[in-house]
Amino acid sequence: MRPYSPDLTPEWKKSRPVPEVPAEPGLVVEEPGSGFCGAVIRCEAGTVTLEDRFGKHRVFPLEPRGFLLEGRVVTLVRPAAGPSRPTRTASGSVAVPGARARVARAGRIYVEGRHDAELVERVWGDDLRVEGVVVEYLEGVDDLPAIVEEFGPGPDARLGVLVDHLVPGSKESRIAEAVTSEHALVVGHPYIDIWEAVKPSSLGIGAWPRVPRGQDWKTGVCRALGWRVANTGEAWQHILGSVRSYRDLEPALLGRVEELIDFVTENGGA
């Protein structure tokens, strides 16, 4: 009688049938042996190159059962020549290959803060161009009443506004209520700054630091995380560069932006 020998083969390498997935650019997978997770940037004969959220590249062989896709074992294969299958935009929407930007709608979305506008462009930019929605930069909520009056929202020109740190009873909430109408929608996220809308895990940190009241929030965050305090712009570029898709953002921001896009593009918002 042969002695019992346990099967020590990792579960992900055991020979069960698994799906073959074309290694299309942008596909996010994990190589379980190393734990490296990244997006496909190149697929050549026998190898695939991945880029992680920090911009680091790793080359892996295209081995059977060699990768995890959303937690499932798959075999990556070289994409077939010719038209590739539809991919998704950073917001999670199905991309429209070859789609041209639509002529701009009369409706607009205003976003408070330059960083907010850059984040919206990074995640929803492709969708907004297809829908013909222009995003304008709002310097401060105090300017909102004058902007709404000049814009003159109506059935064919809806106005959506995203405001920072919109909490009940605040000055910002009173201004928002004053300008909201059937054709003007003001929504806000709960974060002190748009930086907080990026998931800490996407930045490789456990949580956003708590900054004592009275201190500049961005400066306090940089100090607590050991980032260069004198250059919050550099810190923001690091944060923005860590955002690859909607998965890197908190649901409280995702829902508000999607709500504004739906509002502006709804029937009659052309």
PDB file of N, CA, C and O in Angstrom, residues 70-111:
ATOM      1  N   GLU A  70     -11.103  39.180 -11.388  1.00  0.00           N
ATOM      2  CA  GLU A  70     -12.196  39.373 -10.421  1.00  0.00           C
ATOM      3  C   GLU A  70     -12.325  38.151  -9.514  1.00  0.00           C
ATOM      4  O   GLU A  70     -13.430  37.684  -9.213  1.00  0.00           O
ATOM      5  N   GLY A  71     -11.166  37.603  -9.114  1.00  0.00           N
ATOM      6  CA  GLY A  71     -11.148  36.487  -8.169  1.00  0.00           C
ATOM      7  C   GLY A  71     -11.269  35.113  -8.796  1.00  0.00           C
ATOM      8  O   GLY A  71     -11.151  34.107  -8.100  1.00  0.00           O
ATOM      9  N   ARG A  72     -11.483  35.034 -10.110  1.00  0.00           N
ATOM     10  CA  ARG A  72     -11.647  33.738 -10.779  1.00  0.00           C
ATOM     11  C   ARG A  72     -10.397  33.412 -11.588  1.00  0.00           C
ATOM     12  O   ARG A  72      -9.820  34.273 -12.234  1.00  0.00           O
ATOM     13  N   VAL A  73     -10.009  32.134 -11.569  1.00  0.00           N
ATOM     14  CA  VAL A  73      -8.846  31.697 -12.330  1.00  0.00           C
ATOM     15  C   VAL A  73      -9.174  31.723 -13.818  1.00  0.00           C
ATOM     16  O   VAL A  73     -10.212  31.219 -14.256  1.00  0.00           O
ATOM     17  N   VAL A  74      -8.274  32.312 -14.612  1.00  0.00           N
ATOM     18  CA  VAL A  74      -8.467  32.367 -16.062  1.00  0.00           C
ATOM     19  C   VAL A  74      -7.136  32.105 -16.757  1.00  0.00           C
ATOM     20  O   VAL A  74      -6.064  32.179 -16.141  1.00  0.00           O
ATOM     21  N   THR A  75      -7.234  31.793 -18.030  1.00  0.00           N
ATOM     22  CA  THR A  75      -6.060  31.694 -18.883  1.00  0.00           C
ATOM     23  C   THR A  75      -6.072  32.878 -19.832  1.00  0.00           C
ATOM     24  O   THR A  75      -7.013  33.038 -20.619  1.00  0.00           O
ATOM     25  N   LEU A  76      -5.072  33.715 -19.724  1.00  0.00           N
ATOM     26  CA  LEU A  76      -4.979  34.845 -20.653  1.00  0.00           C
ATOM     27  C   LEU A  76      -4.414  34.369 -21.984  1.00  0.00           C
ATOM     28  O   LEU A  76      -3.479  33.565 -22.029  1.00  0.00           O
ATOM     29  N   VAL A  77      -5.011  34.862 -23.058  1.00  0.00           N
ATOM     30  CA  VAL A  77      -4.535  34.527 -24.391  1.00  0.00           C
ATOM     31  C   VAL A  77      -4.315  35.812 -25.170  1.00  0.00           C
ATOM     32  O   VAL A  77      -4.879  36.861 -24.863  1.00  0.00           O
ATOM     33  N   ARG A  78      -3.486  35.721 -26.189  1.00  0.00           N
ATOM     34  CA  ARG A  78      -3.213  36.890 -27.016  1.00  0.00           C
ATOM     35  C   ARG A  78      -4.488  37.262 -27.778  1.00  0.00           C
ATOM     36  O   ARG A  78      -5.147  36.397 -28.355  1.00  0.00           O
ATOM     37  N   PRO A  79      -4.860  38.554 -27.783  1.00  0.00           N
ATOM     38  CA  PRO A  79      -6.080  38.965 -28.494  1.00  0.00           C
ATOM     39  C   PRO A  79      -5.992  38.628 -29.973  1.00  0.00           C
ATOM     40  O   PRO A  79      -4.924  38.708 -30.587  1.00  0.00           O
ATOM     41  N   ALA A  80      -7.124  38.240 -30.538  1.00  0.00           N
ATOM     42  CA  ALA A  80      -7.169  37.946 -31.964  1.00  0.00           C
ATOM     43  C   ALA A  80      -6.957  39.221 -32.763  1.00  0.00           C
ATOM     44  O   ALA A  80      -7.289  40.319 -32.314  1.00  0.00           O
ATOM     45  N   ALA A  81      -6.397  39.079 -33.942  1.00  0.00           N
ATOM     46  CA  ALA A  81      -6.219  40.244 -34.815  1.00  0.00           C
ATOM     47  C   ALA A  81      -7.581  40.744 -35.266  1.00  0.00           C
ATOM     48  O   ALA A  81      -8.564  40.013 -35.308  1.00  0.00           O
ATOM     49  N   GLY A  82      -7.634  42.027 -35.611  1.00  0.00           N
ATOM     50  CA  GLY A  82      -8.888  42.613 -36.064  1.00  0.00           C
ATOM     51  C   GLY A  82      -9.589  43.309 -34.934  1.00  0.00           C
ATOM     52  O   GLY A  82      -9.023  43.530 -33.857  1.00  0.00           O
ATOM     53  N   PRO A  83     -10.873  43.673 -35.124  1.00  0.00           N
ATOM     54  CA  PRO A  83     -11.615  44.440 -34.118  1.00  0.00           C
ATOM     55  C   PRO A  83     -11.655  43.706 -32.796  1.00  0.00           C
ATOM     56  O   PRO A  83     -11.915  42.506 -32.748  1.00  0.00           O
ATOM     57  N   SER A  84     -11.351  44.380 -31.722  1.00  0.00           N
ATOM     58  CA  SER A  84     -11.387  43.777 -30.389  1.00  0.00           C
ATOM     59  C   SER A  84     -12.775  43.899 -29.812  1.00  0.00           C
ATOM     60  O   SER A  84     -13.601  44.688 -30.257  1.00  0.00           O
ATOM     61  N   ARG A  85     -13.025  43.100 -28.800  1.00  0.00           N
ATOM     62  CA  ARG A  85     -14.334  43.158 -28.156  1.00  0.00           C
ATOM     63  C   ARG A  85     -14.492  44.479 -27.420  1.00  0.00           C
ATOM     64  O   ARG A  85     -13.507  45.126 -27.055  1.00  0.00           O
ATOM     65  N   PRO A  86     -15.736  44.897 -27.175  1.00  0.00           N
ATOM     66  CA  PRO A  86     -15.936  46.169 -26.474  1.00  0.00           C
ATOM     67  C   PRO A  86     -15.281  46.141 -25.102  1.00  0.00           C
ATOM     68  O   PRO A  86     -15.322  45.146 -24.394  1.00  0.00           O
ATOM     69  N   THR A  87     -14.629  47.220 -24.749  1.00  0.00           N
ATOM     70  CA  THR A  87     -14.069  47.359 -23.412  1.00  0.00           C
ATOM     71  C   THR A  87     -14.933  48.336 -22.629  1.00  0.00           C
ATOM     72  O   THR A  87     -15.950  48.801 -23.108  1.00  0.00           O
ATOM     73  N   ARG A  88     -14.512  48.644 -21.424  1.00  0.00           N
ATOM     74  CA  ARG A  88     -15.283  49.568 -20.593  1.00  0.00           C
ATOM     75  C   ARG A  88     -14.495  50.836 -20.348  1.00  0.00           C
ATOM     76  O   ARG A  88     -13.276  50.828 -20.319  1.00  0.00           O
ATOM     77  N   THR A  89     -15.230  51.916 -20.167  1.00  0.00           N
ATOM     78  CA  THR A  89     -14.587  53.172 -19.828  1.00  0.00           C
ATOM     79  C   THR A  89     -14.212  53.136 -18.352  1.00  0.00           C
ATOM     80  O   THR A  89     -14.579  52.221 -17.618  1.00  0.00           O
ATOM     81  N   ALA A  90     -13.495  54.167 -17.911  1.00  0.00           N
ATOM     82  CA  ALA A  90     -13.075  54.215 -16.506  1.00  0.00           C
ATOM     83  C   ALA A  90     -14.254  54.271 -15.554  1.00  0.00           C
ATOM     84  O   ALA A  90     -14.146  53.881 -14.394  1.00  0.00           O
ATOM     85  N   SER A  91     -15.420  54.732 -16.040  1.00  0.00           N
ATOM     86  CA  SER A  91     -16.602  54.812 -15.182  1.00  0.00           C
ATOM     87  C   SER A  91     -17.341  53.485 -15.090  1.00  0.00           C
ATOM     88  O   SER A  91     -18.294  53.349 -14.331  1.00  0.00           O
ATOM     89  N   GLY A  92     -16.903  52.489 -15.900  1.00  0.00           N
ATOM     90  CA  GLY A  92     -17.576  51.194 -15.913  1.00  0.00           C
ATOM     91  C   GLY A  92     -18.569  51.040 -17.037  1.00  0.00           C
ATOM     92  O   GLY A  92     -19.133  49.959 -17.230  1.00  0.00           O
ATOM     93  N   SER A  93     -18.805  52.086 -17.821  1.00  0.00           N
ATOM     94  CA  SER A  93     -19.726  51.999 -18.950  1.00  0.00           C
ATOM     95  C   SER A  93     -19.057  51.259 -20.099  1.00  0.00           C
ATOM     96  O   SER A  93     -17.839  51.280 -20.253  1.00  0.00           O
ATOM     97  N   VAL A  94     -19.893  50.606 -20.941  1.00  0.00           N
ATOM     98  CA  VAL A  94     -19.351  49.939 -22.121  1.00  0.00           C
ATOM     99  C   VAL A  94     -18.860  50.996 -23.099  1.00  0.00           C
ATOM    100  O   VAL A  94     -19.584  51.923 -23.455  1.00  0.00           O
ATOM    101  N   ALA A  95     -17.601  50.866 -23.519  1.00  0.00           N
ATOM    102  CA  ALA A  95     -17.028  51.833 -24.456  1.00  0.00           C
ATOM    103  C   ALA A  95     -17.656  51.657 -25.831  1.00  0.00           C
ATOM    104  O   ALA A  95     -18.047  50.556 -26.212  1.00  0.00           O
ATOM    105  N   VAL A  96     -17.759  52.739 -26.563  1.00  0.00           N
ATOM    106  CA  VAL A  96     -18.291  52.713 -27.925  1.00  0.00           C
ATOM    107  C   VAL A  96     -17.117  52.928 -28.873  1.00  0.00           C
ATOM    108  O   VAL A  96     -16.663  54.056 -29.050  1.00  0.00           O
ATOM    109  N   PRO A  97     -16.601  51.850 -29.479  1.00  0.00           N
ATOM    110  CA  PRO A  97     -15.406  51.995 -30.332  1.00  0.00           C
ATOM    111  C   PRO A  97     -15.647  52.979 -31.473  1.00  0.00           C
ATOM    112  O   PRO A  97     -16.666  52.924 -32.157  1.00  0.00           O
ATOM    113  N   GLY A  98     -14.707  53.894 -31.646  1.00  0.00           N
ATOM    114  CA  GLY A  98     -14.793  54.831 -32.753  1.00  0.00           C
ATOM    115  C   GLY A  98     -15.818  55.929 -32.587  1.00  0.00           C
ATOM    116  O   GLY A  98     -16.042  56.722 -33.513  1.00  0.00           O
ATOM    117  N   ALA A  99     -16.437  56.000 -31.414  1.00  0.00           N
ATOM    118  CA  ALA A  99     -17.478  57.026 -31.221  1.00  0.00           C
ATOM    119  C   ALA A  99     -16.851  58.413 -31.202  1.00  0.00           C
ATOM    120  O   ALA A  99     -15.823  58.636 -30.583  1.00  0.00           O
ATOM    121  N   ARG A 100     -17.503  59.344 -31.902  1.00  0.00           N
ATOM    122  CA  ARG A 100     -17.029  60.717 -31.909  1.00  0.00           C
ATOM    123  C   ARG A 100     -17.705  61.495 -30.787  1.00  0.00           C
ATOM    124  O   ARG A 100     -18.814  61.180 -30.377  1.00  0.00           O
ATOM    125  N   ALA A 101     -17.017  62.519 -30.337  1.00  0.00           N
ATOM    126  CA  ALA A 101     -17.616  63.372 -29.317  1.00  0.00           C
ATOM    127  C   ALA A 101     -18.858  64.046 -29.893  1.00  0.00           C
ATOM    128  O   ALA A 101     -18.850  64.542 -31.017  1.00  0.00           O
ATOM    129  N   ARG A 102     -19.920  64.033 -29.125  1.00  0.00           N
ATOM    130  CA  ARG A 102     -21.160  64.653 -29.560  1.00  0.00           C
ATOM    131  C   ARG A 102     -21.036  66.169 -29.473  1.00  0.00           C
ATOM    132  O   ARG A 102     -20.316  66.700 -28.627  1.00  0.00           O
ATOM    133  N   VAL A 103     -21.761  66.859 -30.359  1.00  0.00           N
ATOM    134  CA  VAL A 103     -21.822  68.312 -30.262  1.00  0.00           C
ATOM    135  C   VAL A 103     -22.339  68.666 -28.871  1.00  0.00           C
ATOM    136  O   VAL A 103     -23.285  68.053 -28.366  1.00  0.00           O
ATOM    137  N   ALA A 104     -21.719  69.645 -28.244  1.00  0.00           N
ATOM    138  CA  ALA A 104     -22.029  69.972 -26.851  1.00  0.00           C
ATOM    139  C   ALA A 104     -23.503  70.296 -26.655  1.00  0.00           C
ATOM    140  O   ALA A 104     -24.114  71.014 -27.451  1.00  0.00           O
ATOM    141  N   ARG A 105     -24.066  69.752 -25.596  1.00  0.00           N
ATOM    142  CA  ARG A 105     -25.434  70.073 -25.212  1.00  0.00           C
ATOM    143  C   ARG A 105     -25.503  71.493 -24.666  1.00  0.00           C
ATOM    144  O   ARG A 105     -24.500  72.074 -24.256  1.00  0.00           O
ATOM    145  N   ALA A 106     -26.742  71.987 -24.618  1.00  0.00           N
ATOM    146  CA  ALA A 106     -26.948  73.279 -23.956  1.00  0.00           C
ATOM    147  C   ALA A 106     -26.776  73.129 -22.453  1.00  0.00           C
ATOM    148  O   ALA A 106     -26.350  74.050 -21.763  1.00  0.00           O
ATOM    149  N   GLY A 107     -27.116  71.935 -21.930  1.00  0.00           N
ATOM    150  CA  GLY A 107     -26.966  71.680 -20.505  1.00  0.00           C
ATOM    151  C   GLY A 107     -25.502  71.589 -20.108  1.00  0.00           C
ATOM    152  O   GLY A 107     -24.629  71.313 -20.935  1.00  0.00           O
ATOM    153  N   ARG A 108     -25.231  71.843 -18.845  1.00  0.00           N
ATOM    154  CA  ARG A 108     -23.858  71.851 -18.336  1.00  0.00           C
ATOM    155  C   ARG A 108     -23.810  71.216 -16.946  1.00  0.00           C
ATOM    156  O   ARG A 108     -24.812  71.151 -16.239  1.00  0.00           O
ATOM    157  N   ILE A 109     -22.601  70.802 -16.578  1.00  0.00           N
ATOM    158  CA  ILE A 109     -22.327  70.397 -15.207  1.00  0.00           C
ATOM    159  C   ILE A 109     -21.223  71.302 -14.681  1.00  0.00           C
ATOM    160  O   ILE A 109     -20.177  71.455 -15.324  1.00  0.00           O
ATOM    161  N   TYR A 110     -21.461  71.918 -13.532  1.00  0.00           N
ATOM    162  CA  TYR A 110     -20.444  72.729 -12.860  1.00  0.00           C
ATOM    163  C   TYR A 110     -19.898  71.932 -11.687  1.00  0.00           C
ATOM    164  O   TYR A 110     -20.655  71.294 -10.939  1.00  0.00           O
ATOM    165  N   VAL A 111     -18.583  71.978 -11.515  1.00  0.00           N
ATOM    166  CA  VAL A 111     -17.916  71.233 -10.445  1.00  0.00           C
ATOM    167  C   VAL A 111     -17.097  72.212  -9.623  1.00  0.00           C
ATOM    168  O   VAL A 111     -16.285  72.967 -10.167  1.00  0.00           O
TER     169      VAL A 111
END
